[in-house]
Amino acid sequence: MRKCIRCDVEMLEDYDVKVEGGAYGLKITKLGIFKDNLGKVHASVCSECGYLEFYLEDTAKIKK
């Protein structure tokens, strides 16, 4: 459960992130020649002020 850093309201979670006009969403990768996809990006949104927060579905790849 995430709380909004602006107004301390519980944020709504598990929203998908998509690029307008594209079907693939955002991709987070490491810098370098062989860019490993670090996972699916999700978003939380505050229903009070509209603040957005992005997070990875699984953090196992960034812990290596």
Short mmCIF file of N, CA and C in Angstrom, two decimals:
data_model
loop_
_atom_site.label_atom_id
_atom_site.label_comp_id
_atom_site.label_asym_id
_atom_site.label_seq_id
_atom_site.Cartn_x
_atom_site.Cartn_y
_atom_site.Cartn_z
N MET A 1 0.84 -1.18 0.00
CA MET A 1 0.00 0.00 0.00
C MET A 1 0.89 1.24 0.00
N ARG A 2 0.72 2.06 -1.00
CA ARG A 2 1.51 3.29 -1.12
C ARG A 2 0.67 4.48 -0.69
N LYS A 3 1.33 5.43 -0.05
CA LYS A 3 0.66 6.69 0.33
C LYS A 3 1.26 7.81 -0.51
N CYS A 4 0.43 8.73 -0.91
CA CYS A 4 0.86 9.88 -1.71
C CYS A 4 1.82 10.74 -0.89
N ILE A 5 2.95 11.13 -1.51
CA ILE A 5 3.92 11.96 -0.79
C ILE A 5 3.45 13.41 -0.70
N ARG A 6 2.45 13.79 -1.47
CA ARG A 6 1.94 15.16 -1.44
C ARG A 6 0.83 15.35 -0.42
N CYS A 7 -0.15 14.43 -0.42
CA CYS A 7 -1.33 14.67 0.43
C CYS A 7 -1.64 13.52 1.38
N ASP A 8 -0.77 12.49 1.45
CA ASP A 8 -0.87 11.38 2.41
C ASP A 8 -2.16 10.56 2.25
N VAL A 9 -2.69 10.49 1.02
CA VAL A 9 -3.87 9.68 0.72
C VAL A 9 -3.39 8.35 0.15
N GLU A 10 -4.09 7.25 0.43
CA GLU A 10 -3.74 5.95 -0.12
C GLU A 10 -3.87 6.00 -1.65
N MET A 11 -2.81 5.53 -2.34
CA MET A 11 -2.79 5.58 -3.79
C MET A 11 -3.43 4.33 -4.39
N LEU A 12 -4.03 4.50 -5.56
CA LEU A 12 -4.60 3.38 -6.30
C LEU A 12 -3.46 2.74 -7.08
N GLU A 13 -3.33 1.41 -7.03
CA GLU A 13 -2.18 0.71 -7.60
C GLU A 13 -2.54 -0.18 -8.78
N ASP A 14 -1.50 -0.73 -9.38
CA ASP A 14 -1.57 -1.72 -10.46
C ASP A 14 -2.15 -1.19 -11.76
N TYR A 15 -1.86 0.06 -12.08
CA TYR A 15 -2.23 0.59 -13.39
C TYR A 15 -1.11 0.30 -14.36
N ASP A 16 -1.44 -0.09 -15.60
CA ASP A 16 -0.44 -0.30 -16.64
C ASP A 16 -0.02 1.05 -17.20
N VAL A 17 1.21 1.10 -17.70
CA VAL A 17 1.75 2.31 -18.31
C VAL A 17 1.90 2.05 -19.80
N LYS A 18 1.29 2.87 -20.62
CA LYS A 18 1.36 2.73 -22.07
C LYS A 18 1.81 4.04 -22.70
N VAL A 19 2.48 3.94 -23.83
CA VAL A 19 2.84 5.11 -24.62
C VAL A 19 1.66 5.39 -25.53
N GLU A 20 1.19 6.63 -25.55
CA GLU A 20 0.05 6.97 -26.38
C GLU A 20 0.36 6.66 -27.84
N GLY A 21 -0.51 5.89 -28.47
CA GLY A 21 -0.31 5.50 -29.86
C GLY A 21 0.51 4.23 -30.00
N GLY A 22 1.01 3.68 -28.89
CA GLY A 22 1.80 2.44 -28.93
C GLY A 22 1.17 1.39 -28.05
N ALA A 23 1.42 0.14 -28.35
CA ALA A 23 0.79 -0.95 -27.61
C ALA A 23 1.74 -1.63 -26.62
N TYR A 24 2.99 -1.18 -26.55
CA TYR A 24 3.98 -1.93 -25.80
C TYR A 24 4.30 -1.37 -24.41
N GLY A 25 3.86 -0.19 -24.08
CA GLY A 25 4.15 0.39 -22.78
C GLY A 25 5.60 0.86 -22.68
N LEU A 26 6.04 1.17 -21.48
CA LEU A 26 7.42 1.61 -21.25
C LEU A 26 8.28 0.41 -20.90
N LYS A 27 9.57 0.53 -21.23
CA LYS A 27 10.51 -0.52 -20.91
C LYS A 27 11.69 0.12 -20.18
N ILE A 28 12.10 -0.46 -19.07
CA ILE A 28 13.23 0.02 -18.29
C ILE A 28 14.40 -0.92 -18.56
N THR A 29 15.54 -0.36 -19.02
CA THR A 29 16.71 -1.18 -19.32
C THR A 29 17.96 -0.56 -18.70
N LYS A 30 19.00 -1.39 -18.53
CA LYS A 30 20.30 -0.90 -18.10
C LYS A 30 21.02 -0.30 -19.29
N LEU A 31 21.96 0.60 -19.04
CA LEU A 31 22.79 1.15 -20.09
C LEU A 31 23.78 0.09 -20.56
N GLY A 32 24.16 0.14 -21.83
CA GLY A 32 25.17 -0.77 -22.35
C GLY A 32 24.76 -1.36 -23.68
N ILE A 33 25.62 -2.22 -24.20
CA ILE A 33 25.38 -2.83 -25.51
C ILE A 33 24.24 -3.83 -25.43
N PHE A 34 24.26 -4.71 -24.45
CA PHE A 34 23.21 -5.71 -24.30
C PHE A 34 22.21 -5.21 -23.27
N LYS A 35 21.18 -4.58 -23.73
CA LYS A 35 20.20 -3.95 -22.85
C LYS A 35 19.20 -4.98 -22.34
N ASP A 36 19.33 -5.36 -21.09
CA ASP A 36 18.45 -6.34 -20.47
C ASP A 36 17.19 -5.64 -19.97
N ASN A 37 16.05 -6.12 -20.39
CA ASN A 37 14.78 -5.57 -19.92
C ASN A 37 14.63 -5.88 -18.43
N LEU A 38 14.45 -4.88 -17.61
CA LEU A 38 14.38 -5.07 -16.16
C LEU A 38 12.98 -5.40 -15.67
N GLY A 39 11.98 -5.33 -16.51
CA GLY A 39 10.65 -5.74 -16.09
C GLY A 39 9.55 -4.77 -16.51
N LYS A 40 8.34 -5.18 -16.22
CA LYS A 40 7.15 -4.40 -16.57
C LYS A 40 6.98 -3.23 -15.61
N VAL A 41 6.65 -2.07 -16.17
CA VAL A 41 6.45 -0.86 -15.39
C VAL A 41 4.96 -0.70 -15.07
N HIS A 42 4.67 -0.45 -13.81
CA HIS A 42 3.30 -0.17 -13.36
C HIS A 42 3.25 1.23 -12.77
N ALA A 43 2.06 1.70 -12.49
CA ALA A 43 1.91 3.03 -11.91
C ALA A 43 0.89 3.01 -10.78
N SER A 44 1.12 3.89 -9.82
CA SER A 44 0.14 4.19 -8.77
C SER A 44 -0.31 5.62 -9.00
N VAL A 45 -1.57 5.91 -8.69
CA VAL A 45 -2.08 7.26 -8.87
C VAL A 45 -2.86 7.68 -7.62
N CYS A 46 -2.68 8.94 -7.24
CA CYS A 46 -3.41 9.49 -6.11
C CYS A 46 -4.75 10.01 -6.63
N SER A 47 -5.84 9.54 -6.07
CA SER A 47 -7.17 9.97 -6.52
C SER A 47 -7.50 11.38 -6.03
N GLU A 48 -6.71 11.89 -5.11
CA GLU A 48 -6.95 13.23 -4.56
C GLU A 48 -6.27 14.33 -5.39
N CYS A 49 -4.96 14.17 -5.65
CA CYS A 49 -4.22 15.24 -6.33
C CYS A 49 -3.70 14.85 -7.71
N GLY A 50 -3.76 13.56 -8.07
CA GLY A 50 -3.31 13.11 -9.38
C GLY A 50 -1.83 12.78 -9.48
N TYR A 51 -1.11 12.81 -8.36
CA TYR A 51 0.32 12.46 -8.36
C TYR A 51 0.49 11.03 -8.87
N LEU A 52 1.49 10.82 -9.74
CA LEU A 52 1.80 9.50 -10.29
C LEU A 52 3.12 9.00 -9.77
N GLU A 53 3.21 7.68 -9.58
CA GLU A 53 4.44 7.05 -9.14
C GLU A 53 4.61 5.77 -9.94
N PHE A 54 5.78 5.57 -10.55
CA PHE A 54 6.05 4.37 -11.32
C PHE A 54 6.83 3.37 -10.47
N TYR A 55 6.61 2.08 -10.72
CA TYR A 55 7.36 1.03 -10.02
C TYR A 55 7.46 -0.20 -10.90
N LEU A 56 8.49 -1.04 -10.64
CA LEU A 56 8.68 -2.28 -11.37
C LEU A 56 7.85 -3.39 -10.74
N GLU A 57 7.33 -4.27 -11.58
CA GLU A 57 6.53 -5.41 -11.13
C GLU A 57 7.37 -6.37 -10.28
N ASP A 58 8.63 -6.59 -10.70
CA ASP A 58 9.51 -7.55 -10.03
C ASP A 58 10.90 -6.92 -9.94
N THR A 59 11.47 -6.86 -8.77
CA THR A 59 12.78 -6.23 -8.59
C THR A 59 13.94 -7.21 -8.59
N ALA A 60 13.70 -8.49 -8.87
CA ALA A 60 14.75 -9.51 -8.82
C ALA A 60 15.92 -9.19 -9.75
N LYS A 61 15.67 -8.66 -10.95
CA LYS A 61 16.74 -8.39 -11.92
C LYS A 61 17.62 -7.22 -11.49
N ILE A 62 17.11 -6.28 -10.74
CA ILE A 62 17.95 -5.15 -10.32
C ILE A 62 18.75 -5.46 -9.08
N LYS A 63 18.47 -6.57 -8.44
CA LYS A 63 19.21 -6.98 -7.24
C LYS A 63 20.42 -7.83 -7.57
N LYS A 64 20.62 -8.18 -8.85
CA LYS A 64 21.76 -9.03 -9.26
C LYS A 64 23.03 -8.24 -9.32
#
